[in-house]
Amino acid sequence: MVPKETKTRQRRADGELSRARILDAATEIAAERGYEGTSIGAVSTKCGLPASSIYWHFKDKDDLIAAVIERSFNNWLKVWQLPEDLVGLDRLVEVATGTAKAIMDSPDFLRLGLMLALERRPVEPRARAMFIGVRDQAFGALTRSLVDLAAGLTGAQVQQLATYAIAGADGLFIAKEVGGDSVDPVAMFEIHGQALYATAQRMIAENEG
């Protein structure tokens, strides 16, 4: 007889695998069709699980897409987990190139999130709110990094640089989407990181002058 604890662990593992299959399918469909073009039926067909299984894990399509964005963003957070001995320009460039690699490995966060951010509806989807929320987290992490990297910046300058950095990342992502293989995101983001650092140093010098 199989112990109850073993059965419980097996059910939990099966549930996690099913959830991952659903998220993988939803990610692929949403990246191709956008929010409006994604449906529970399409996800069910893609992942091979019945709609009832999807609704067991997620309340509705909006809840599912929000989970897709959250999972993709959690992969992006790894970009900020750098060794403490990386400082100054080296650290900023490493974050920039890490962001480029995250775009190539898991582009769904930005692709789907930007589509949602540019849309306006009478009732905002939870998925859009999730994207805005996790971008705020990224903004906060970048702000803290800039404070650590470039002492001497004012609070307003840190905010400006963080806004510029994220806007530039958005633009480079779109350039990659449009340009395809003709655009090297790692090289472009390295330039972006260097430009950000140089601008920070210029601001500090002006403050001291």
JSON list of C-alpha atoms in Angstrom, two decimals:
[
{"chain": "A", "resi": 1, "resn": "MET", "atom": "CA", "xyz": [0.00, 0.00, 0.00]},
{"chain": "A", "resi": 2, "resn": "VAL", "atom": "CA", "xyz": [1.38, 3.42, -0.99]},
{"chain": "A", "resi": 3, "resn": "PRO", "atom": "CA", "xyz": [1.73, 5.75, 2.03]},
{"chain": "A", "resi": 4, "resn": "LYS", "atom": "CA", "xyz": [-0.60, 8.76, 2.10]},
{"chain": "A", "resi": 5, "resn": "GLU", "atom": "CA", "xyz": [2.35, 11.17, 2.21]},
{"chain": "A", "resi": 6, "resn": "THR", "atom": "CA", "xyz": [3.79, 9.65, -0.98]},
{"chain": "A", "resi": 7, "resn": "LYS", "atom": "CA", "xyz": [0.45, 10.03, -2.77]},
{"chain": "A", "resi": 8, "resn": "THR", "atom": "CA", "xyz": [0.23, 13.65, -1.64]},
{"chain": "A", "resi": 9, "resn": "ARG", "atom": "CA", "xyz": [3.72, 14.42, -2.94]},
{"chain": "A", "resi": 10, "resn": "GLN", "atom": "CA", "xyz": [2.94, 12.71, -6.24]},
{"chain": "A", "resi": 11, "resn": "ARG", "atom": "CA", "xyz": [-0.29, 14.70, -6.68]},
{"chain": "A", "resi": 12, "resn": "ARG", "atom": "CA", "xyz": [1.59, 17.91, -5.91]},
{"chain": "A", "resi": 13, "resn": "ALA", "atom": "CA", "xyz": [4.31, 17.06, -8.42]},
{"chain": "A", "resi": 14, "resn": "ASP", "atom": "CA", "xyz": [1.72, 16.18, -11.07]},
{"chain": "A", "resi": 15, "resn": "GLY", "atom": "CA", "xyz": [-0.08, 19.45, -10.38]},
{"chain": "A", "resi": 16, "resn": "GLU", "atom": "CA", "xyz": [3.14, 21.45, -10.78]},
{"chain": "A", "resi": 17, "resn": "LEU", "atom": "CA", "xyz": [3.93, 19.70, -14.07]},
{"chain": "A", "resi": 18, "resn": "SER", "atom": "CA", "xyz": [0.41, 20.36, -15.36]},
{"chain": "A", "resi": 19, "resn": "ARG", "atom": "CA", "xyz": [0.66, 24.02, -14.37]},
{"chain": "A", "resi": 20, "resn": "ALA", "atom": "CA", "xyz": [4.00, 24.35, -16.16]},
{"chain": "A", "resi": 21, "resn": "ARG", "atom": "CA", "xyz": [2.56, 22.73, -19.31]},
{"chain": "A", "resi": 22, "resn": "ILE", "atom": "CA", "xyz": [-0.36, 25.16, -19.25]},
{"chain": "A", "resi": 23, "resn": "LEU", "atom": "CA", "xyz": [1.91, 28.17, -18.77]},
{"chain": "A", "resi": 24, "resn": "ASP", "atom": "CA", "xyz": [4.23, 27.02, -21.57]},
{"chain": "A", "resi": 25, "resn": "ALA", "atom": "CA", "xyz": [1.29, 26.67, -23.95]},
{"chain": "A", "resi": 26, "resn": "ALA", "atom": "CA", "xyz": [-0.25, 29.99, -22.92]},
{"chain": "A", "resi": 27, "resn": "THR", "atom": "CA", "xyz": [3.10, 31.74, -23.33]},
{"chain": "A", "resi": 28, "resn": "GLU", "atom": "CA", "xyz": [3.53, 30.45, -26.87]},
{"chain": "A", "resi": 29, "resn": "ILE", "atom": "CA", "xyz": [-0.01, 31.33, -27.93]},
{"chain": "A", "resi": 30, "resn": "ALA", "atom": "CA", "xyz": [-0.03, 34.76, -26.30]},
{"chain": "A", "resi": 31, "resn": "ALA", "atom": "CA", "xyz": [3.31, 35.64, -27.89]},
{"chain": "A", "resi": 32, "resn": "GLU", "atom": "CA", "xyz": [1.84, 34.83, -31.31]},
{"chain": "A", "resi": 33, "resn": "ARG", "atom": "CA", "xyz": [-1.73, 36.12, -30.94]},
{"chain": "A", "resi": 34, "resn": "GLY", "atom": "CA", "xyz": [-1.64, 38.67, -28.13]},
{"chain": "A", "resi": 35, "resn": "TYR", "atom": "CA", "xyz": [-4.06, 38.93, -25.23]},
{"chain": "A", "resi": 36, "resn": "GLU", "atom": "CA", "xyz": [-7.26, 39.03, -27.27]},
{"chain": "A", "resi": 37, "resn": "GLY", "atom": "CA", "xyz": [-6.23, 36.12, -29.49]},
{"chain": "A", "resi": 38, "resn": "THR", "atom": "CA", "xyz": [-5.51, 33.83, -26.55]},
{"chain": "A", "resi": 39, "resn": "SER", "atom": "CA", "xyz": [-8.30, 31.59, -25.30]},
{"chain": "A", "resi": 40, "resn": "ILE", "atom": "CA", "xyz": [-8.65, 28.78, -22.78]},
{"chain": "A", "resi": 41, "resn": "GLY", "atom": "CA", "xyz": [-9.70, 26.49, -25.63]},
{"chain": "A", "resi": 42, "resn": "ALA", "atom": "CA", "xyz": [-6.56, 27.26, -27.63]},
{"chain": "A", "resi": 43, "resn": "VAL", "atom": "CA", "xyz": [-4.37, 26.69, -24.57]},
{"chain": "A", "resi": 44, "resn": "SER", "atom": "CA", "xyz": [-6.16, 23.41, -23.87]},
{"chain": "A", "resi": 45, "resn": "THR", "atom": "CA", "xyz": [-5.50, 22.19, -27.40]},
{"chain": "A", "resi": 46, "resn": "LYS", "atom": "CA", "xyz": [-1.87, 23.28, -27.26]},
{"chain": "A", "resi": 47, "resn": "CYS", "atom": "CA", "xyz": [-0.99, 21.68, -23.93]},
{"chain": "A", "resi": 48, "resn": "GLY", "atom": "CA", "xyz": [-3.20, 18.60, -24.32]},
{"chain": "A", "resi": 49, "resn": "LEU", "atom": "CA", "xyz": [-4.99, 19.11, -21.02]},
{"chain": "A", "resi": 50, "resn": "PRO", "atom": "CA", "xyz": [-8.75, 19.62, -20.67]},
{"chain": "A", "resi": 51, "resn": "ALA", "atom": "CA", "xyz": [-10.13, 23.08, -19.98]},
{"chain": "A", "resi": 52, "resn": "SER", "atom": "CA", "xyz": [-11.23, 21.87, -16.54]},
{"chain": "A", "resi": 53, "resn": "SER", "atom": "CA", "xyz": [-7.56, 21.33, -15.62]},
{"chain": "A", "resi": 54, "resn": "ILE", "atom": "CA", "xyz": [-6.72, 24.88, -16.69]},
{"chain": "A", "resi": 55, "resn": "TYR", "atom": "CA", "xyz": [-9.59, 26.30, -14.64]},
{"chain": "A", "resi": 56, "resn": "TRP", "atom": "CA", "xyz": [-8.40, 24.26, -11.66]},
{"chain": "A", "resi": 57, "resn": "HIS", "atom": "CA", "xyz": [-5.12, 26.19, -11.72]},
{"chain": "A", "resi": 58, "resn": "PHE", "atom": "CA", "xyz": [-6.34, 29.55, -13.01]},
{"chain": "A", "resi": 59, "resn": "LYS", "atom": "CA", "xyz": [-9.58, 31.44, -12.46]},
{"chain": "A", "resi": 60, "resn": "ASP", "atom": "CA", "xyz": [-9.86, 32.70, -16.04]},
{"chain": "A", "resi": 61, "resn": "LYS", "atom": "CA", "xyz": [-7.80, 33.77, -19.05]},
{"chain": "A", "resi": 62, "resn": "ASP", "atom": "CA", "xyz": [-6.77, 37.00, -17.40]},
{"chain": "A", "resi": 63, "resn": "ASP", "atom": "CA", "xyz": [-5.43, 35.13, -14.37]},
{"chain": "A", "resi": 64, "resn": "LEU", "atom": "CA", "xyz": [-3.54, 32.77, -16.71]},
{"chain": "A", "resi": 65, "resn": "ILE", "atom": "CA", "xyz": [-1.89, 35.58, -18.71]},
{"chain": "A", "resi": 66, "resn": "ALA", "atom": "CA", "xyz": [-0.95, 37.36, -15.49]},
{"chain": "A", "resi": 67, "resn": "ALA", "atom": "CA", "xyz": [0.79, 34.16, -14.35]},
{"chain": "A", "resi": 68, "resn": "VAL", "atom": "CA", "xyz": [2.64, 33.97, -17.68]},
{"chain": "A", "resi": 69, "resn": "ILE", "atom": "CA", "xyz": [3.98, 37.49, -17.16]},
{"chain": "A", "resi": 70, "resn": "GLU", "atom": "CA", "xyz": [4.90, 36.83, -13.53]},
{"chain": "A", "resi": 71, "resn": "ARG", "atom": "CA", "xyz": [6.82, 33.64, -14.37]},
{"chain": "A", "resi": 72, "resn": "SER", "atom": "CA", "xyz": [8.71, 35.30, -17.19]},
{"chain": "A", "resi": 73, "resn": "PHE", "atom": "CA", "xyz": [9.58, 38.26, -14.97]},
{"chain": "A", "resi": 74, "resn": "ASN", "atom": "CA", "xyz": [10.95, 35.96, -12.26]},
{"chain": "A", "resi": 75, "resn": "ASN", "atom": "CA", "xyz": [13.39, 34.65, -14.86]},
{"chain": "A", "resi": 76, "resn": "TRP", "atom": "CA", "xyz": [14.42, 38.24, -15.57]},
{"chain": "A", "resi": 77, "resn": "LEU", "atom": "CA", "xyz": [15.15, 38.89, -11.89]},
{"chain": "A", "resi": 78, "resn": "LYS", "atom": "CA", "xyz": [18.15, 36.59, -12.12]},
{"chain": "A", "resi": 79, "resn": "VAL", "atom": "CA", "xyz": [19.87, 39.34, -14.13]},
{"chain": "A", "resi": 80, "resn": "TRP", "atom": "CA", "xyz": [20.26, 41.38, -10.93]},
{"chain": "A", "resi": 81, "resn": "GLN", "atom": "CA", "xyz": [21.90, 38.57, -8.96]},
{"chain": "A", "resi": 82, "resn": "LEU", "atom": "CA", "xyz": [25.52, 39.46, -9.66]},
{"chain": "A", "resi": 83, "resn": "PRO", "atom": "CA", "xyz": [28.73, 38.82, -7.66]},
{"chain": "A", "resi": 84, "resn": "GLU", "atom": "CA", "xyz": [29.49, 41.55, -5.13]},
{"chain": "A", "resi": 85, "resn": "ASP", "atom": "CA", "xyz": [32.98, 42.08, -6.57]},
{"chain": "A", "resi": 86, "resn": "LEU", "atom": "CA", "xyz": [31.51, 43.44, -9.81]},
{"chain": "A", "resi": 87, "resn": "VAL", "atom": "CA", "xyz": [31.38, 47.21, -9.36]},
{"chain": "A", "resi": 88, "resn": "GLY", "atom": "CA", "xyz": [31.06, 50.41, -11.35]},
{"chain": "A", "resi": 89, "resn": "LEU", "atom": "CA", "xyz": [31.02, 50.17, -15.12]},
{"chain": "A", "resi": 90, "resn": "ASP", "atom": "CA", "xyz": [31.66, 46.41, -15.12]},
{"chain": "A", "resi": 91, "resn": "ARG", "atom": "CA", "xyz": [28.58, 45.78, -13.00]},
{"chain": "A", "resi": 92, "resn": "LEU", "atom": "CA", "xyz": [26.34, 48.04, -15.09]},
{"chain": "A", "resi": 93, "resn": "VAL", "atom": "CA", "xyz": [27.50, 46.47, -18.35]},
{"chain": "A", "resi": 94, "resn": "GLU", "atom": "CA", "xyz": [26.96, 42.99, -16.89]},
{"chain": "A", "resi": 95, "resn": "VAL", "atom": "CA", "xyz": [23.39, 43.92, -15.97]},
{"chain": "A", "resi": 96, "resn": "ALA", "atom": "CA", "xyz": [22.84, 45.33, -19.47]},
{"chain": "A", "resi": 97, "resn": "THR", "atom": "CA", "xyz": [24.19, 42.26, -21.27]},
{"chain": "A", "resi": 98, "resn": "GLY", "atom": "CA", "xyz": [22.31, 40.00, -18.85]},
{"chain": "A", "resi": 99, "resn": "THR", "atom": "CA", "xyz": [19.13, 41.80, -19.83]},
{"chain": "A", "resi": 100, "resn": "ALA", "atom": "CA", "xyz": [19.93, 41.14, -23.49]},
{"chain": "A", "resi": 101, "resn": "LYS", "atom": "CA", "xyz": [20.38, 37.44, -22.79]},
{"chain": "A", "resi": 102, "resn": "ALA", "atom": "CA", "xyz": [17.10, 37.39, -20.87]},
{"chain": "A", "resi": 103, "resn": "ILE", "atom": "CA", "xyz": [15.39, 38.91, -23.90]},
{"chain": "A", "resi": 104, "resn": "MET", "atom": "CA", "xyz": [16.73, 36.15, -26.11]},
{"chain": "A", "resi": 105, "resn": "ASP", "atom": "CA", "xyz": [15.95, 33.36, -23.63]},
{"chain": "A", "resi": 106, "resn": "SER", "atom": "CA", "xyz": [12.58, 34.60, -22.38]},
{"chain": "A", "resi": 107, "resn": "PRO", "atom": "CA", "xyz": [11.19, 37.45, -24.47]},
{"chain": "A", "resi": 108, "resn": "ASP", "atom": "CA", "xyz": [7.58, 36.84, -23.47]},
{"chain": "A", "resi": 109, "resn": "PHE", "atom": "CA", "xyz": [7.62, 39.23, -20.53]},
{"chain": "A", "resi": 110, "resn": "LEU", "atom": "CA", "xyz": [8.30, 42.25, -22.72]},
{"chain": "A", "resi": 111, "resn": "ARG", "atom": "CA", "xyz": [6.54, 41.11, -25.89]},
{"chain": "A", "resi": 112, "resn": "LEU", "atom": "CA", "xyz": [3.23, 40.38, -24.20]},
{"chain": "A", "resi": 113, "resn": "GLY", "atom": "CA", "xyz": [3.60, 43.04, -21.54]},
{"chain": "A", "resi": 114, "resn": "LEU", "atom": "CA", "xyz": [4.24, 45.87, -23.98]},
{"chain": "A", "resi": 115, "resn": "MET", "atom": "CA", "xyz": [1.21, 44.84, -26.04]},
{"chain": "A", "resi": 116, "resn": "LEU", "atom": "CA", "xyz": [-0.92, 45.02, -22.90]},
{"chain": "A", "resi": 117, "resn": "ALA", "atom": "CA", "xyz": [0.63, 48.29, -21.75]},
{"chain": "A", "resi": 118, "resn": "LEU", "atom": "CA", "xyz": [-0.25, 50.02, -25.02]},
{"chain": "A", "resi": 119, "resn": "GLU", "atom": "CA", "xyz": [-3.87, 48.90, -24.92]},
{"chain": "A", "resi": 120, "resn": "ARG", "atom": "CA", "xyz": [-6.63, 50.74, -23.09]},
{"chain": "A", "resi": 121, "resn": "ARG", "atom": "CA", "xyz": [-9.86, 49.12, -21.92]},
{"chain": "A", "resi": 122, "resn": "PRO", "atom": "CA", "xyz": [-12.72, 50.30, -19.71]},
{"chain": "A", "resi": 123, "resn": "VAL", "atom": "CA", "xyz": [-11.77, 47.52, -17.29]},
{"chain": "A", "resi": 124, "resn": "GLU", "atom": "CA", "xyz": [-8.04, 46.90, -17.15]},
{"chain": "A", "resi": 125, "resn": "PRO", "atom": "CA", "xyz": [-7.02, 43.22, -17.28]},
{"chain": "A", "resi": 126, "resn": "ARG", "atom": "CA", "xyz": [-5.20, 41.84, -14.25]},
{"chain": "A", "resi": 127, "resn": "ALA", "atom": "CA", "xyz": [-2.46, 40.78, -16.65]},
{"chain": "A", "resi": 128, "resn": "ARG", "atom": "CA", "xyz": [-1.77, 44.43, -17.56]},
{"chain": "A", "resi": 129, "resn": "ALA", "atom": "CA", "xyz": [-1.70, 45.38, -13.89]},
{"chain": "A", "resi": 130, "resn": "MET", "atom": "CA", "xyz": [0.74, 42.53, -13.29]},
{"chain": "A", "resi": 131, "resn": "PHE", "atom": "CA", "xyz": [3.04, 43.82, -16.03]},
{"chain": "A", "resi": 132, "resn": "ILE", "atom": "CA", "xyz": [2.96, 47.37, -14.67]},
{"chain": "A", "resi": 133, "resn": "GLY", "atom": "CA", "xyz": [3.62, 46.05, -11.18]},
{"chain": "A", "resi": 134, "resn": "VAL", "atom": "CA", "xyz": [6.62, 43.94, -12.10]},
{"chain": "A", "resi": 135, "resn": "ARG", "atom": "CA", "xyz": [8.06, 46.79, -14.15]},
{"chain": "A", "resi": 136, "resn": "ASP", "atom": "CA", "xyz": [7.81, 48.92, -11.04]},
{"chain": "A", "resi": 137, "resn": "GLN", "atom": "CA", "xyz": [9.82, 46.23, -9.23]},
{"chain": "A", "resi": 138, "resn": "ALA", "atom": "CA", "xyz": [12.45, 46.32, -11.98]},
{"chain": "A", "resi": 139, "resn": "PHE", "atom": "CA", "xyz": [12.54, 50.12, -11.77]},
{"chain": "A", "resi": 140, "resn": "GLY", "atom": "CA", "xyz": [13.09, 49.90, -8.01]},
{"chain": "A", "resi": 141, "resn": "ALA", "atom": "CA", "xyz": [15.89, 47.36, -8.40]},
{"chain": "A", "resi": 142, "resn": "LEU", "atom": "CA", "xyz": [17.58, 49.50, -11.05]},
{"chain": "A", "resi": 143, "resn": "THR", "atom": "CA", "xyz": [17.22, 52.61, -8.92]},
{"chain": "A", "resi": 144, "resn": "ARG", "atom": "CA", "xyz": [18.91, 50.91, -5.98]},
{"chain": "A", "resi": 145, "resn": "SER", "atom": "CA", "xyz": [21.72, 49.69, -8.24]},
{"chain": "A", "resi": 146, "resn": "LEU", "atom": "CA", "xyz": [22.31, 53.19, -9.59]},
{"chain": "A", "resi": 147, "resn": "VAL", "atom": "CA", "xyz": [22.49, 54.61, -6.07]},
{"chain": "A", "resi": 148, "resn": "ASP", "atom": "CA", "xyz": [25.09, 51.98, -5.16]},
{"chain": "A", "resi": 149, "resn": "LEU", "atom": "CA", "xyz": [27.05, 52.38, -8.40]},
{"chain": "A", "resi": 150, "resn": "ALA", "atom": "CA", "xyz": [27.17, 56.15, -8.66]},
{"chain": "A", "resi": 151, "resn": "ALA", "atom": "CA", "xyz": [27.24, 57.99, -5.37]},
{"chain": "A", "resi": 152, "resn": "GLY", "atom": "CA", "xyz": [26.86, 61.70, -6.00]},
{"chain": "A", "resi": 153, "resn": "LEU", "atom": "CA", "xyz": [23.71, 61.55, -8.11]},
{"chain": "A", "resi": 154, "resn": "THR", "atom": "CA", "xyz": [20.67, 63.40, -6.87]},
{"chain": "A", "resi": 155, "resn": "GLY", "atom": "CA", "xyz": [17.42, 61.56, -6.33]},
{"chain": "A", "resi": 156, "resn": "ALA", "atom": "CA", "xyz": [15.94, 63.20, -9.41]},
{"chain": "A", "resi": 157, "resn": "GLN", "atom": "CA", "xyz": [18.94, 62.15, -11.52]},
{"chain": "A", "resi": 158, "resn": "VAL", "atom": "CA", "xyz": [18.65, 58.55, -10.36]},
{"chain": "A", "resi": 159, "resn": "GLN", "atom": "CA", "xyz": [14.99, 58.58, -11.37]},
{"chain": "A", "resi": 160, "resn": "GLN", "atom": "CA", "xyz": [15.87, 60.06, -14.77]},
{"chain": "A", "resi": 161, "resn": "LEU", "atom": "CA", "xyz": [18.58, 57.50, -15.43]},
{"chain": "A", "resi": 162, "resn": "ALA", "atom": "CA", "xyz": [16.40, 54.57, -14.38]},
{"chain": "A", "resi": 163, "resn": "THR", "atom": "CA", "xyz": [13.59, 55.79, -16.64]},
{"chain": "A", "resi": 164, "resn": "TYR", "atom": "CA", "xyz": [16.05, 56.23, -19.51]},
{"chain": "A", "resi": 165, "resn": "ALA", "atom": "CA", "xyz": [17.54, 52.76, -18.93]},
{"chain": "A", "resi": 166, "resn": "ILE", "atom": "CA", "xyz": [14.17, 50.99, -19.03]},
{"chain": "A", "resi": 167, "resn": "ALA", "atom": "CA", "xyz": [12.94, 53.02, -22.00]},
{"chain": "A", "resi": 168, "resn": "GLY", "atom": "CA", "xyz": [16.14, 52.19, -23.86]},
{"chain": "A", "resi": 169, "resn": "ALA", "atom": "CA", "xyz": [15.70, 48.50, -23.08]},
{"chain": "A", "resi": 170, "resn": "ASP", "atom": "CA", "xyz": [12.17, 48.66, -24.49]},
{"chain": "A", "resi": 171, "resn": "GLY", "atom": "CA", "xyz": [13.47, 50.29, -27.66]},
{"chain": "A", "resi": 172, "resn": "LEU", "atom": "CA", "xyz": [16.26, 47.76, -28.13]},
{"chain": "A", "resi": 173, "resn": "PHE", "atom": "CA", "xyz": [13.80, 44.92, -27.64]},
{"chain": "A", "resi": 174, "resn": "ILE", "atom": "CA", "xyz": [11.59, 46.35, -30.38]},
{"chain": "A", "resi": 175, "resn": "ALA", "atom": "CA", "xyz": [14.64, 46.81, -32.61]},
{"chain": "A", "resi": 176, "resn": "LYS", "atom": "CA", "xyz": [15.43, 43.11, -32.15]},
{"chain": "A", "resi": 177, "resn": "GLU", "atom": "CA", "xyz": [11.82, 42.12, -32.88]},
{"chain": "A", "resi": 178, "resn": "VAL", "atom": "CA", "xyz": [11.83, 44.17, -36.08]},
{"chain": "A", "resi": 179, "resn": "GLY", "atom": "CA", "xyz": [15.41, 43.57, -37.20]},
{"chain": "A", "resi": 180, "resn": "GLY", "atom": "CA", "xyz": [15.67, 39.90, -36.30]},
{"chain": "A", "resi": 181, "resn": "ASP", "atom": "CA", "xyz": [19.11, 38.37, -36.74]},
{"chain": "A", "resi": 182, "resn": "SER", "atom": "CA", "xyz": [20.51, 41.63, -38.09]},
{"chain": "A", "resi": 183, "resn": "VAL", "atom": "CA", "xyz": [20.41, 43.04, -34.54]},
{"chain": "A", "resi": 184, "resn": "ASP", "atom": "CA", "xyz": [22.86, 41.76, -31.92]},
{"chain": "A", "resi": 185, "resn": "PRO", "atom": "CA", "xyz": [21.09, 42.48, -28.62]},
{"chain": "A", "resi": 186, "resn": "VAL", "atom": "CA", "xyz": [24.13, 41.72, -26.46]},
{"chain": "A", "resi": 187, "resn": "ALA", "atom": "CA", "xyz": [26.27, 44.26, -28.34]},
{"chain": "A", "resi": 188, "resn": "MET", "atom": "CA", "xyz": [23.47, 46.83, -28.32]},
{"chain": "A", "resi": 189, "resn": "PHE", "atom": "CA", "xyz": [22.81, 46.44, -24.60]},
{"chain": "A", "resi": 190, "resn": "GLU", "atom": "CA", "xyz": [26.52, 46.69, -23.84]},
{"chain": "A", "resi": 191, "resn": "ILE", "atom": "CA", "xyz": [26.54, 50.07, -25.60]},
{"chain": "A", "resi": 192, "resn": "HIS", "atom": "CA", "xyz": [23.41, 50.99, -23.64]},
{"chain": "A", "resi": 193, "resn": "GLY", "atom": "CA", "xyz": [25.08, 50.15, -20.33]},
{"chain": "A", "resi": 194, "resn": "GLN", "atom": "CA", "xyz": [28.19, 52.12, -21.23]},
{"chain": "A", "resi": 195, "resn": "ALA", "atom": "CA", "xyz": [26.09, 55.13, -22.26]},
{"chain": "A", "resi": 196, "resn": "LEU", "atom": "CA", "xyz": [24.17, 54.97, -19.01]},
{"chain": "A", "resi": 197, "resn": "TYR", "atom": "CA", "xyz": [27.36, 54.86, -16.96]},
{"chain": "A", "resi": 198, "resn": "ALA", "atom": "CA", "xyz": [28.95, 57.72, -18.92]},
{"chain": "A", "resi": 199, "resn": "THR", "atom": "CA", "xyz": [25.83, 59.84, -18.43]},
{"chain": "A", "resi": 200, "resn": "ALA", "atom": "CA", "xyz": [25.87, 59.13, -14.70]},
{"chain": "A", "resi": 201, "resn": "GLN", "atom": "CA", "xyz": [29.52, 60.17, -14.48]},
{"chain": "A", "resi": 202, "resn": "ARG", "atom": "CA", "xyz": [28.81, 63.37, -16.40]},
{"chain": "A", "resi": 203, "resn": "MET", "atom": "CA", "xyz": [25.96, 64.23, -14.04]},
{"chain": "A", "resi": 204, "resn": "ILE", "atom": "CA", "xyz": [28.16, 63.62, -11.00]},
{"chain": "A", "resi": 205, "resn": "ALA", "atom": "CA", "xyz": [30.91, 65.85, -12.43]},
{"chain": "A", "resi": 206, "resn": "GLU", "atom": "CA", "xyz": [28.37, 68.62, -13.09]},
{"chain": "A", "resi": 207, "resn": "ASN", "atom": "CA", "xyz": [27.06, 68.29, -9.53]},
{"chain": "A", "resi": 208, "resn": "GLU", "atom": "CA", "xyz": [30.54, 68.59, -8.12]},
{"chain": "A", "resi": 209, "resn": "GLY", "atom": "CA", "xyz": [31.35, 71.55, -10.39]}
]
